[in-house]
Amino acid sequence: MSIHGKAKRITTQVLQEMKNSGEKIAMLTAYDYSMARIVDGAGVDIILVGDSASNVMAGHETTLPITLDHMIYHAQGVVRAAKKALVVVDLPFGTYQGNSKEALHSSIRIMKESGAHAVKLEGGAEVRESIERILTAGIPVMGHLGLTPQSIYKFGTYTVRAKEEVEAEALKKDAAMLEEIGCFSLVLEKVPAGLAAEVSGAIGIPTVGIGAGGGCDGQVLVLHDMLGITQDFSPRFLRRYLDMSEQMNVAISQYVADVRSRDFPSEKEQY
Ligand code: KIV
């Protein structure tokens, strides 16, 4: 039986065993109870309550506006649903950068108020102190390198990161540092597949890629993108498993027609 199959609950130790034995890790986002129940039931290892909720759930252009209270609200529903998956929650923009005490306070709020199992934050050397302080409280931390959407106004675009030697070298150094200080895993977003494979081979902790190729130890996608609920986002790395937006449109249009034609409710659908 696979390591995932044997585990009652996915822990950071189980993820490490998966990396050690070459079993790939499947991670997806979820932001609410109903979706998280389906995701968990389908056998996903890690559910990420991503700050992509800012785009997907609230309709913002970037991840910057979402607050810690919003993230905790989303995480609470996901934690109630997740019977097996490890639940990781993004620290939102402005709650951990440049102030390690605030980073610890934000992480403790997430763990205490939502019951999640770990936090994730973006960046390397510049957030080292924050990560170290969070780890002192026994809170598992997942790193995030490459395209880090909270820095979109610094990058100016969502294109592939670390194509040039200097940025690639800095990323490799950051990945090694994140492992050394005690992160249990890290996300590699939108970096060349060769670089992601090199980093995944060089460090001992599991890497989870998004637009970073098959050499990572696991993969993550935004649930609403892979189900085809979001429509106007089609990067090359995205595989759509459903056209849910179209399927929902058909179902809802039929409901509207049935109400208007008095077909719904029928005699059997009333008391
Ligand atoms: O917020 C998010 O959904 C993420 C993933 C893209 C990794 O950080």
CSV table of C-alpha atoms and ligand atoms in Angstrom, one decimal:
chain,number,residue,atom,x,y,z
A,1,MET,CA,0.0,0.0,0.0
A,2,SER,CA,1.2,3.6,-0.7
A,3,ILE,CA,2.4,5.8,2.2
A,4,HIS,CA,-0.7,8.0,1.6
A,5,GLY,CA,-2.9,4.9,1.8
A,6,LYS,CA,-1.4,3.7,5.1
A,7,ALA,CA,-1.5,7.0,6.9
A,8,LYS,CA,-4.6,7.9,9.0
A,9,ARG,CA,-3.7,11.6,8.9
A,10,ILE,CA,-1.1,13.2,6.6
A,11,THR,CA,1.5,14.8,8.8
A,12,THR,CA,4.7,16.6,7.9
A,13,GLN,CA,6.5,13.3,8.7
A,14,VAL,CA,4.3,11.4,6.3
A,15,LEU,CA,5.2,14.0,3.6
A,16,GLN,CA,8.9,13.5,4.3
A,17,GLU,CA,8.5,9.7,4.0
A,18,MET,CA,6.7,10.3,0.7
A,19,LYS,CA,9.7,12.3,-0.6
A,20,ASN,CA,12.2,9.7,0.7
A,21,SER,CA,10.4,6.9,-1.1
A,22,GLY,CA,9.6,8.8,-4.3
A,23,GLU,CA,5.8,8.9,-3.8
A,24,LYS,CA,4.5,12.1,-5.3
A,25,ILE,CA,2.5,14.6,-3.2
A,26,ALA,CA,-0.8,16.0,-4.4
A,27,MET,CA,-1.8,19.4,-3.1
A,28,LEU,CA,-4.9,21.5,-4.0
A,29,THR,CA,-6.3,24.7,-2.6
A,30,ALA,CA,-9.7,25.0,-0.9
A,31,TYR,CA,-11.3,27.9,0.9
A,32,ASP,CA,-14.6,26.5,2.3
A,33,TYR,CA,-16.1,23.4,4.0
A,34,SER,CA,-18.1,22.0,1.0
A,35,MET,CA,-15.2,22.0,-1.4
A,36,ALA,CA,-12.6,20.9,1.1
A,37,ARG,CA,-14.8,17.8,1.9
A,38,ILE,CA,-14.7,16.8,-1.7
A,39,VAL,CA,-11.0,17.5,-2.0
A,40,ASP,CA,-10.2,15.6,1.2
A,41,GLY,CA,-12.4,12.6,0.2
A,42,ALA,CA,-10.6,12.4,-3.2
A,43,GLY,CA,-7.3,11.7,-1.5
A,44,VAL,CA,-5.4,15.0,-1.7
A,45,ASP,CA,-2.4,15.0,0.7
A,46,ILE,CA,-2.3,18.7,1.5
A,47,ILE,CA,-5.1,21.3,1.3
A,48,LEU,CA,-3.8,24.8,1.0
A,49,VAL,CA,-6.0,27.6,2.2
A,50,GLY,CA,-4.2,29.9,-0.2
A,51,ASP,CA,-4.3,33.6,-0.2
A,52,SER,CA,-5.5,33.1,-3.8
A,53,ALA,CA,-8.8,33.2,-2.0
A,54,SER,CA,-8.4,37.0,-2.5
A,55,ASN,CA,-8.7,36.5,-6.3
A,56,VAL,CA,-10.9,33.4,-6.5
A,57,MET,CA,-13.4,34.0,-3.6
A,58,ALA,CA,-13.4,37.8,-3.3
A,59,GLY,CA,-12.6,38.9,-6.9
A,60,HIS,CA,-9.6,41.0,-6.1
A,61,GLU,CA,-7.0,41.5,-8.8
A,62,THR,CA,-4.1,40.5,-6.5
A,63,THR,CA,-3.6,38.5,-3.3
A,64,LEU,CA,-2.6,41.7,-1.4
A,65,PRO,CA,-6.0,42.8,0.0
A,66,ILE,CA,-7.0,39.6,1.9
A,67,THR,CA,-6.7,39.9,5.7
A,68,LEU,CA,-5.7,37.6,8.5
A,69,ASP,CA,-9.4,37.5,9.7
A,70,HIS,CA,-10.5,36.5,6.2
A,71,MET,CA,-7.9,33.7,6.0
A,72,ILE,CA,-8.9,32.4,9.4
A,73,TYR,CA,-12.5,32.3,8.4
A,74,HIS,CA,-11.7,30.3,5.2
A,75,ALA,CA,-9.4,28.0,7.2
A,76,GLN,CA,-12.0,27.2,9.8
A,77,GLY,CA,-14.4,25.7,7.2
A,78,VAL,CA,-11.6,23.7,5.6
A,79,VAL,CA,-10.3,22.3,8.9
A,80,ARG,CA,-13.8,21.1,9.8
A,81,ALA,CA,-13.9,19.2,6.5
A,82,ALA,CA,-10.4,17.7,6.3
A,83,LYS,CA,-10.4,14.3,7.9
A,84,LYS,CA,-7.1,13.2,6.4
A,85,ALA,CA,-5.3,15.9,4.5
A,86,LEU,CA,-2.7,18.3,6.2
A,87,VAL,CA,-4.2,21.8,6.2
A,88,VAL,CA,-1.7,24.6,5.4
A,89,VAL,CA,-2.8,28.2,5.6
A,90,ASP,CA,-1.2,31.2,3.8
A,91,LEU,CA,0.0,34.1,6.0
A,92,PRO,CA,-1.5,37.0,4.1
A,93,PHE,CA,0.5,40.1,2.9
A,94,GLY,CA,1.4,42.4,5.7
A,95,THR,CA,1.2,39.9,8.6
A,96,TYR,CA,4.8,38.6,8.7
A,97,GLN,CA,7.2,40.6,6.6
A,98,GLY,CA,9.7,42.8,8.5
A,99,ASN,CA,8.4,42.0,11.9
A,100,SER,CA,9.1,38.5,13.3
A,101,LYS,CA,7.0,39.1,16.4
A,102,GLU,CA,4.0,39.9,14.3
A,103,ALA,CA,4.7,36.9,12.1
A,104,LEU,CA,4.6,34.7,15.2
A,105,HIS,CA,1.4,36.4,16.5
A,106,SER,CA,-0.3,35.9,13.1
A,107,SER,CA,0.7,32.3,12.9
A,108,ILE,CA,-0.5,31.6,16.4
A,109,ARG,CA,-3.8,33.2,15.6
A,110,ILE,CA,-4.2,30.9,12.5
A,111,MET,CA,-3.3,27.8,14.5
A,112,LYS,CA,-5.5,28.6,17.5
A,113,GLU,CA,-8.5,30.0,15.8
A,114,SER,CA,-8.7,27.7,12.8
A,115,GLY,CA,-7.1,24.4,14.0
A,116,ALA,CA,-4.9,24.3,10.9
A,117,HIS,CA,-1.7,22.2,10.9
A,118,ALA,CA,0.9,24.6,9.3
A,119,VAL,CA,1.4,28.0,7.8
A,120,LYS,CA,3.0,29.0,4.5
A,121,LEU,CA,4.7,32.3,3.7
A,122,GLU,CA,6.5,33.8,0.7
A,123,GLY,CA,10.1,34.6,0.4
A,124,GLY,CA,13.7,33.6,1.3
A,125,ALA,CA,16.5,35.5,3.1
A,126,GLU,CA,14.3,38.6,3.6
A,127,VAL,CA,11.8,36.6,5.8
A,128,ARG,CA,14.3,34.3,7.5
A,129,GLU,CA,13.9,35.9,11.0
A,130,SER,CA,10.1,35.6,10.8
A,131,ILE,CA,10.3,31.9,9.8
A,132,GLU,CA,12.8,31.2,12.6
A,133,ARG,CA,10.5,32.9,15.2
A,134,ILE,CA,7.4,31.0,14.0
A,135,LEU,CA,9.3,27.7,14.2
A,136,THR,CA,10.2,28.4,17.8
A,137,ALA,CA,6.5,28.0,18.7
A,138,GLY,CA,6.4,24.5,17.2
A,139,ILE,CA,4.4,25.7,14.1
A,140,PRO,CA,5.4,23.9,10.9
A,141,VAL,CA,6.3,26.3,8.1
A,142,MET,CA,6.1,25.8,4.4
A,143,GLY,CA,8.2,28.1,2.2
A,144,HIS,CA,7.3,29.6,-1.2
A,145,LEU,CA,9.9,30.7,-3.7
A,146,GLY,CA,10.0,31.7,-7.4
A,147,LEU,CA,6.9,33.7,-8.4
A,148,THR,CA,5.6,35.0,-5.1
A,149,PRO,CA,2.4,36.8,-5.9
A,150,GLN,CA,2.5,39.0,-2.9
A,151,SER,CA,5.5,40.7,-4.6
A,152,ILE,CA,3.6,41.3,-7.9
A,153,TYR,CA,4.2,45.1,-7.8
A,154,LYS,CA,8.0,44.5,-7.4
A,155,PHE,CA,8.0,41.9,-10.3
A,156,GLY,CA,5.5,43.9,-12.5
A,157,THR,CA,4.4,40.7,-14.2
A,158,TYR,CA,3.3,37.1,-13.5
A,159,THR,CA,5.8,35.6,-16.0
A,160,VAL,CA,8.3,32.8,-15.2
A,161,ARG,CA,10.9,33.7,-12.5
A,162,ALA,CA,14.6,32.7,-12.1
A,163,LYS,CA,15.3,32.3,-15.8
A,164,GLU,CA,18.5,34.3,-15.4
A,165,GLU,CA,21.6,32.9,-13.6
A,166,VAL,CA,21.6,35.5,-10.8
A,167,GLU,CA,18.0,34.9,-9.7
A,168,ALA,CA,18.4,31.1,-10.1
A,169,GLU,CA,21.4,31.1,-7.8
A,170,ALA,CA,19.6,33.2,-5.2
A,171,LEU,CA,16.7,30.8,-5.4
A,172,LYS,CA,18.9,27.8,-4.8
A,173,LYS,CA,20.5,29.5,-1.8
A,174,ASP,CA,17.1,30.4,-0.4
A,175,ALA,CA,15.9,26.8,-0.8
A,176,ALA,CA,18.9,25.4,1.0
A,177,MET,CA,18.4,28.0,3.8
A,178,LEU,CA,14.7,27.2,4.2
A,179,GLU,CA,15.6,23.5,4.7
A,180,GLU,CA,18.5,24.4,7.1
A,181,ILE,CA,16.3,26.5,9.4
A,182,GLY,CA,13.6,23.9,9.6
A,183,CYS,CA,10.8,24.4,7.0
A,184,PHE,CA,9.1,21.1,6.3
A,185,SER,CA,8.4,21.8,2.6
A,186,LEU,CA,8.4,24.5,0.0
A,187,VAL,CA,6.4,25.6,-2.9
A,188,LEU,CA,8.2,26.4,-6.2
A,189,GLU,CA,6.0,28.6,-8.4
A,190,LYS,CA,6.6,29.3,-12.1
A,191,VAL,CA,10.3,28.6,-12.4
A,192,PRO,CA,12.1,26.6,-15.2
A,193,ALA,CA,11.5,22.8,-14.8
A,194,GLY,CA,15.3,22.2,-14.9
A,195,LEU,CA,15.9,24.5,-12.0
A,196,ALA,CA,13.0,23.1,-9.9
A,197,ALA,CA,14.3,19.5,-10.5
A,198,GLU,CA,17.8,20.6,-9.5
A,199,VAL,CA,16.5,22.2,-6.3
A,200,SER,CA,14.3,19.2,-5.5
A,201,GLY,CA,17.3,16.9,-5.9
A,202,ALA,CA,19.6,19.1,-3.8
A,203,ILE,CA,17.4,19.6,-0.7
A,204,GLY,CA,16.1,16.9,1.6
A,205,ILE,CA,12.6,18.4,2.2
A,206,PRO,CA,9.7,17.9,-0.3
A,207,THR,CA,9.2,20.6,-3.0
A,208,VAL,CA,5.7,21.2,-4.3
A,209,GLY,CA,5.6,22.8,-7.8
A,210,ILE,CA,3.1,24.9,-9.6
A,211,GLY,CA,4.2,25.6,-13.2
A,212,ALA,CA,7.6,24.2,-12.2
A,213,GLY,CA,7.6,20.9,-14.0
A,214,GLY,CA,7.5,17.2,-13.1
A,215,GLY,CA,10.8,17.2,-11.2
A,216,CYS,CA,9.2,18.5,-8.0
A,217,ASP,CA,8.2,16.1,-5.2
A,218,GLY,CA,4.6,17.1,-5.6
A,219,GLN,CA,2.2,19.4,-7.5
A,220,VAL,CA,-0.3,22.0,-6.5
A,221,LEU,CA,-3.0,23.7,-8.5
A,222,VAL,CA,-5.7,26.2,-7.5
A,223,LEU,CA,-8.9,24.2,-7.3
A,224,HIS,CA,-11.1,26.7,-9.1
A,225,ASP,CA,-8.7,26.8,-12.0
A,226,MET,CA,-8.3,23.0,-12.5
A,227,LEU,CA,-12.1,22.5,-12.2
A,228,GLY,CA,-12.7,25.2,-14.9
A,229,ILE,CA,-14.7,27.5,-12.5
A,230,THR,CA,-12.4,30.4,-13.3
A,231,GLN,CA,-12.5,31.2,-17.0
A,232,ASP,CA,-10.1,33.9,-17.8
A,233,PHE,CA,-6.9,32.3,-16.5
A,234,SER,CA,-5.1,29.8,-18.9
A,235,PRO,CA,-1.4,29.6,-18.2
A,236,ARG,CA,0.5,26.8,-20.0
A,237,PHE,CA,1.0,24.9,-16.8
A,238,LEU,CA,-2.8,24.6,-16.0
A,239,ARG,CA,-4.5,21.3,-16.8
A,240,ARG,CA,-8.3,21.7,-16.7
A,241,TYR,CA,-10.0,18.6,-15.5
A,242,LEU,CA,-13.6,19.9,-15.9
A,243,ASP,CA,-15.4,22.7,-17.6
A,244,MET,CA,-17.4,23.4,-14.5
A,245,SER,CA,-18.3,26.9,-15.3
A,246,GLU,CA,-20.0,25.7,-18.5
A,247,GLN,CA,-21.7,22.7,-16.7
A,248,MET,CA,-23.0,25.1,-14.0
A,249,ASN,CA,-24.3,27.5,-16.6
A,250,VAL,CA,-26.2,24.7,-18.3
A,251,ALA,CA,-27.7,23.5,-15.0
A,252,ILE,CA,-28.6,26.9,-13.7
A,253,SER,CA,-30.1,28.0,-17.0
A,254,GLN,CA,-32.3,24.9,-16.9
A,255,TYR,CA,-33.4,25.7,-13.4
A,256,VAL,CA,-34.3,29.2,-14.4
A,257,ALA,CA,-36.3,27.9,-17.4
A,258,ASP,CA,-38.0,25.3,-15.2
A,259,VAL,CA,-39.1,27.9,-12.7
A,260,ARG,CA,-40.4,30.2,-15.4
A,261,SER,CA,-42.3,27.4,-17.1
A,262,ARG,CA,-43.7,26.2,-13.8
A,263,ASP,CA,-42.1,22.8,-14.4
A,264,PHE,CA,-40.4,23.2,-11.0
A,265,PRO,CA,-41.5,22.3,-8.5
A,266,SER,CA,-43.5,19.3,-9.6
A,267,GLU,CA,-46.1,17.6,-7.3
A,268,LYS,CA,-43.5,15.2,-6.0
A,269,GLU,CA,-41.3,18.1,-5.0
A,270,GLN,CA,-43.8,19.7,-2.7
A,271,TYR,CA,-45.6,18.8,0.6
B,1,KIV,O1,-2.4,31.1,-2.7
B,1,KIV,C1,-2.2,30.0,-3.4
B,1,KIV,O2,-3.1,29.5,-4.0
B,1,KIV,C2,-0.8,29.6,-3.6
B,1,KIV,C3,-0.6,28.5,-4.6
B,1,KIV,C4,-0.6,29.0,-5.9
B,1,KIV,C5,0.7,27.7,-4.3
B,1,KIV,O3,0.1,30.0,-2.9
